[in-house]
Amino acid sequence: MEPVLEPIHLDEKRTITSFFHSKKDFETPWHFHPQHELTYIEESVGTKFVGDYVGPYQPGELVLLRSNLPHCWKNNTQQRGLSKSIVIQWNLGVFPKVPELASLFQMLRTSSKGLLFNKKETASLIPRLKKCPELEAHDLYIELLTILVKLSSCSYKTLSSASFVEDLPSEYGSRMAQIHDFVGLNYNRKIYLKELADLVNMSEQSFSRFFTKMMGRPFFTFLNEYRINISARMLLDTHDSVSHIAFACGYETLPFFHRQFKKFMGSSPLAYQRKYAKA
């Protein structure tokens, strides 16, 4: 199990890094790091976890994360292409706190909950963002500052309901990484609380308290969100029937699946499929 604290090798001589990711999977587990991060999803669909948020992601998303905010992207196992993203990470304090950058610092403070930007408003910035991995030194510094200033005037929505501004104890993060991996492999079957408790060497009662504290809701609420997000993606990406998708996502009865889908998505599975298939 990789440690929850992801080492990013920046120092006094290099405070910003930018890179392309292009592999079959987004391999990093649920983790945090002391750097801020801007991530653009170029290719891949799946589920993103940001703080206590769980929800789908798709190409074209631009997400800003403040330092120490736990996060990961889990691509759908059914996808045929690669998982591609552009990432910029930078140390705290690299930009001077001057009045002219007030809106930028306000945005960074809010990003302790994770920010998902409006695609239309940020479309003109994506070509600049894609050039960042090719830049170095002062060129990368100036380009990142320019992008962030422009982003501070764009619309966005916060993702996590809780803010994360301090380091997580590494033991907590390792447990959460194990839990996320387990759910990703077993959401298609009945999951028992004892399995998760045994996985992280806790009693069922202690596990329930721990998970609710970390994610802001009980485990089985989280599991339903995860399953519904997977099923929503399957409704758009496959020709499988609603009943097949429900059972493939671990639901034992169709009525319960329909109730959960409407609870989280605001419509029936078929209505959701018709609406977004047209889009």
Coordinates of C-alpha atoms in Angstrom, one line a residue:
M1 CA 0.0 0.0 0.0
E2 CA 1.5 3.3 -1.0
P3 CA 1.7 6.0 1.7
V4 CA -1.1 8.5 1.8
L5 CA 1.4 11.4 1.8
E6 CA 2.5 11.7 -1.9
P7 CA 6.1 12.9 -2.1
I8 CA 6.4 15.8 -4.6
H9 CA 10.0 16.8 -4.9
L10 CA 10.0 20.5 -4.9
D11 CA 12.4 22.7 -3.0
E12 CA 13.9 26.2 -2.8
K13 CA 15.2 26.0 -6.4
R14 CA 12.1 24.5 -7.9
T15 CA 8.7 25.4 -6.5
I16 CA 6.4 24.4 -9.4
T17 CA 6.0 21.2 -11.5
S18 CA 3.8 20.4 -14.4
F19 CA 3.4 17.1 -16.3
F20 CA 1.2 15.0 -18.6
H21 CA -0.3 11.8 -17.3
S22 CA -1.1 9.2 -19.9
K23 CA -1.5 5.6 -18.8
K24 CA -4.2 3.0 -18.6
D25 CA -5.2 4.0 -15.1
F26 CA -5.0 6.9 -12.7
E27 CA -2.8 4.9 -10.4
T28 CA -2.4 7.2 -7.3
P29 CA -4.6 6.1 -4.4
W30 CA -6.6 8.4 -2.1
H31 CA -3.8 10.8 -0.9
F32 CA -2.9 14.3 0.0
H33 CA 0.2 16.5 -0.4
P34 CA 1.4 19.9 1.0
Q35 CA 1.3 21.4 -2.5
H36 CA -1.7 23.0 -4.3
E37 CA -2.8 21.2 -7.5
L38 CA -4.6 22.1 -10.7
T39 CA -5.8 19.0 -12.7
Y40 CA -7.3 19.0 -16.2
I41 CA -8.9 15.7 -17.3
E42 CA -8.2 15.3 -21.0
E43 CA -9.4 11.7 -21.5
S44 CA -11.1 9.1 -19.2
V45 CA -14.3 8.8 -17.3
G46 CA -14.8 7.5 -13.8
T47 CA -15.3 8.6 -10.2
K48 CA -13.5 11.4 -8.4
F49 CA -13.0 11.6 -4.6
V50 CA -12.3 15.0 -3.2
G51 CA -12.4 15.4 0.6
D52 CA -15.8 13.9 1.5
Y53 CA -17.1 14.3 -2.0
V54 CA -17.7 11.4 -4.4
G55 CA -19.0 11.9 -7.9
P56 CA -18.4 11.3 -11.6
Y57 CA -15.7 12.9 -13.7
Q58 CA -15.4 13.2 -17.5
P59 CA -13.1 14.8 -20.1
G60 CA -12.9 18.5 -19.9
E61 CA -13.0 18.9 -16.2
L62 CA -10.7 21.4 -14.5
V63 CA -10.3 21.0 -10.7
L64 CA -8.3 23.1 -8.2
L65 CA -7.2 21.5 -4.9
R66 CA -5.7 23.3 -2.0
S67 CA -2.8 21.7 -0.2
N68 CA -3.6 18.8 2.1
L69 CA -7.0 18.1 0.5
P70 CA -7.3 14.3 0.1
H71 CA -8.3 13.2 -3.4
C72 CA -8.0 10.6 -6.2
W73 CA -9.5 9.8 -9.6
K74 CA -10.6 6.2 -10.3
N75 CA -11.2 5.5 -13.9
N76 CA -13.9 3.1 -15.1
T77 CA -12.5 -0.3 -15.6
Q78 CA -14.6 -0.7 -18.8
Q79 CA -12.9 2.2 -20.6
R80 CA -11.0 1.3 -23.7
G81 CA -8.7 4.3 -24.0
L82 CA -6.0 5.8 -21.8
S83 CA -6.4 8.0 -18.7
K84 CA -4.9 11.3 -19.7
S85 CA -4.6 14.5 -17.6
I86 CA -2.4 17.6 -17.2
V87 CA -1.3 18.4 -13.7
I88 CA 0.3 21.5 -12.2
Q89 CA 1.5 21.4 -8.5
W90 CA 3.2 24.2 -6.6
N91 CA 4.4 25.0 -3.1
L92 CA 2.5 27.3 -0.8
G93 CA 3.8 30.9 -0.7
V94 CA 5.3 31.1 -4.2
F95 CA 3.1 34.1 -5.0
P96 CA 3.4 37.3 -3.1
K97 CA 0.3 38.3 -1.0
V98 CA -0.3 41.7 -2.7
P99 CA -3.7 43.5 -3.1
E100 CA -3.6 42.9 -6.8
L101 CA -3.9 39.1 -6.2
A102 CA -6.6 39.3 -3.6
S103 CA -9.1 37.4 -5.8
L104 CA -6.5 34.7 -6.5
F105 CA -5.9 34.1 -2.8
Q106 CA -9.6 34.1 -2.0
M107 CA -10.0 31.3 -4.6
L108 CA -7.1 29.3 -3.1
R109 CA -8.8 29.6 0.4
T110 CA -12.0 28.3 -1.0
S111 CA -10.2 25.4 -2.8
S112 CA -9.7 23.7 0.6
K113 CA -13.0 22.1 -0.4
G114 CA -12.0 21.5 -4.0
L115 CA -13.2 23.6 -7.0
L116 CA -14.8 22.4 -10.2
F117 CA -14.7 25.2 -12.8
N118 CA -17.3 26.0 -15.5
K119 CA -16.2 24.4 -18.7
K120 CA -17.4 27.2 -21.0
E121 CA -15.7 29.9 -19.1
T122 CA -12.4 28.2 -18.8
A123 CA -12.3 26.8 -22.4
S124 CA -9.9 29.6 -23.6
L125 CA -7.4 28.7 -20.8
I126 CA -7.0 25.0 -21.7
P127 CA -4.5 25.6 -24.6
R128 CA -2.4 27.6 -22.2
L129 CA -2.7 24.9 -19.6
K130 CA -1.6 22.2 -22.1
K131 CA 1.6 24.1 -22.8
C132 CA 2.7 24.2 -19.1
P133 CA 4.4 20.8 -19.0
E134 CA 6.8 22.1 -21.7
L135 CA 7.7 25.2 -19.7
E136 CA 10.3 25.6 -17.0
A137 CA 11.6 28.1 -14.5
H138 CA 10.2 31.7 -14.8
D139 CA 8.2 30.8 -17.9
L140 CA 6.2 28.2 -15.9
Y141 CA 5.9 30.6 -13.0
I142 CA 4.5 33.4 -15.1
E143 CA 2.1 31.1 -17.0
L144 CA 0.7 29.5 -13.9
L145 CA 0.2 32.9 -12.3
T146 CA -1.6 34.2 -15.4
I147 CA -3.9 31.1 -15.5
L148 CA -4.8 31.3 -11.8
V149 CA -5.6 35.0 -12.0
K150 CA -7.9 34.3 -15.0
L151 CA -9.5 31.4 -13.2
S152 CA -10.3 33.6 -10.2
S153 CA -12.8 35.4 -12.3
C154 CA -14.5 32.2 -13.6
S155 CA -17.5 30.4 -12.1
Y156 CA -16.9 27.3 -10.1
K157 CA -18.6 25.0 -7.6
T158 CA -17.2 23.6 -4.4
L159 CA -17.0 19.8 -4.1
S160 CA -16.3 18.7 -0.5
S161 CA -18.7 19.8 2.2
A162 CA -15.7 19.9 4.7
S163 CA -12.5 21.8 4.4
F164 CA -9.1 20.1 4.8
V165 CA -6.3 22.5 5.7
E166 CA -4.1 20.3 7.9
D167 CA -2.2 17.1 7.2
L168 CA -4.1 13.8 7.8
P169 CA -2.4 11.4 10.1
S170 CA -0.8 8.9 7.7
E171 CA -2.6 6.0 9.4
Y172 CA -5.9 7.5 8.6
G173 CA -5.0 8.1 5.0
S174 CA -3.7 4.5 4.5
R175 CA -7.0 3.2 5.9
M176 CA -9.0 5.3 3.5
A177 CA -6.9 4.3 0.6
Q178 CA -7.5 0.6 1.4
I179 CA -11.3 1.3 1.8
H180 CA -11.5 3.1 -1.6
D181 CA -9.6 0.3 -3.3
F182 CA -11.8 -2.4 -1.7
V183 CA -15.0 -0.6 -2.8
G184 CA -13.7 -0.2 -6.3
L185 CA -13.1 -3.9 -6.6
N186 CA -16.2 -5.2 -4.8
Y187 CA -19.1 -2.7 -5.4
N188 CA -20.7 -5.2 -7.7
R189 CA -21.6 -7.6 -4.8
K190 CA -23.0 -7.4 -1.3
I191 CA -20.5 -5.8 1.0
Y192 CA -20.5 -6.5 4.8
L193 CA -19.4 -3.9 7.3
K194 CA -17.2 -6.6 9.0
E195 CA -15.2 -7.0 5.8
L196 CA -14.2 -3.4 5.9
A197 CA -13.6 -3.4 9.7
D198 CA -11.3 -6.5 9.4
L199 CA -9.5 -4.9 6.4
V200 CA -8.4 -1.9 8.5
N201 CA -8.0 -3.8 11.8
M202 CA -10.9 -2.1 13.6
S203 CA -14.1 -3.2 15.3
E204 CA -17.3 -2.6 13.3
Q205 CA -18.4 0.1 15.7
S206 CA -15.0 1.8 15.5
F207 CA -14.9 1.6 11.8
S208 CA -18.4 3.2 11.5
R209 CA -17.3 6.1 13.7
F210 CA -14.0 6.5 11.8
F211 CA -15.6 6.4 8.3
T212 CA -18.4 8.9 9.3
K213 CA -15.8 11.3 10.7
M214 CA -13.6 11.1 7.6
M215 CA -16.3 11.2 5.0
G216 CA -19.1 13.0 6.7
R217 CA -21.7 10.2 6.2
P218 CA -22.1 6.5 7.0
F219 CA -20.3 4.0 4.9
F220 CA -23.4 2.5 3.2
T221 CA -24.5 6.0 2.2
F222 CA -21.1 6.5 0.5
L223 CA -21.4 3.0 -1.1
N224 CA -24.8 3.9 -2.6
E225 CA -23.3 7.1 -4.0
Y226 CA -20.4 5.2 -5.5
R227 CA -22.7 2.5 -7.0
I228 CA -25.1 5.1 -8.4
N229 CA -22.3 7.1 -10.1
I230 CA -21.0 3.9 -11.7
S231 CA -24.6 3.0 -12.9
A232 CA -25.1 6.5 -14.3
R233 CA -22.0 6.1 -16.4
M234 CA -23.0 2.7 -17.6
L235 CA -26.4 4.1 -18.7
L236 CA -24.6 6.5 -21.0
D237 CA -21.7 4.3 -22.1
T238 CA -23.3 0.9 -22.7
H239 CA -26.5 -0.6 -24.2
D240 CA -27.2 -2.7 -21.2
S241 CA -30.7 -2.8 -19.7
V242 CA -31.5 -1.0 -16.5
S243 CA -31.9 -4.3 -14.6
H244 CA -28.6 -5.6 -15.8
I245 CA -26.8 -2.4 -14.7
A246 CA -28.6 -2.4 -11.3
F247 CA -27.4 -6.0 -10.6
A248 CA -23.9 -5.3 -12.0
C249 CA -23.6 -2.4 -9.5
G250 CA -24.4 -4.6 -6.5
Y251 CA -28.2 -3.9 -6.1
E252 CA -30.2 -7.0 -5.2
T253 CA -33.7 -5.5 -6.1
L254 CA -34.8 -3.2 -8.9
P255 CA -37.2 -1.1 -6.7
F256 CA -34.4 -0.3 -4.3
F257 CA -32.1 0.7 -7.2
H258 CA -34.7 3.0 -8.6
R259 CA -35.3 4.7 -5.3
Q260 CA -31.5 5.2 -4.7
F261 CA -31.0 6.4 -8.3
K262 CA -33.8 9.0 -8.0
K263 CA -32.5 10.1 -4.6
F264 CA -29.0 10.9 -5.9
M265 CA -29.6 11.8 -9.5
G266 CA -33.0 13.4 -9.2
S267 CA -34.7 11.3 -11.9
S268 CA -35.4 7.7 -12.9
P269 CA -32.6 5.8 -14.7
L270 CA -34.4 5.9 -18.0
A271 CA -35.2 9.6 -17.7
Y272 CA -31.5 10.3 -16.9
Q273 CA -30.4 8.2 -19.9
R274 CA -32.7 10.1 -22.3
K275 CA -31.6 13.5 -21.0
Y276 CA -27.9 13.0 -21.1
A277 CA -27.8 10.7 -24.2
K278 CA -29.2 13.6 -26.2
A279 CA -26.7 16.0 -24.7

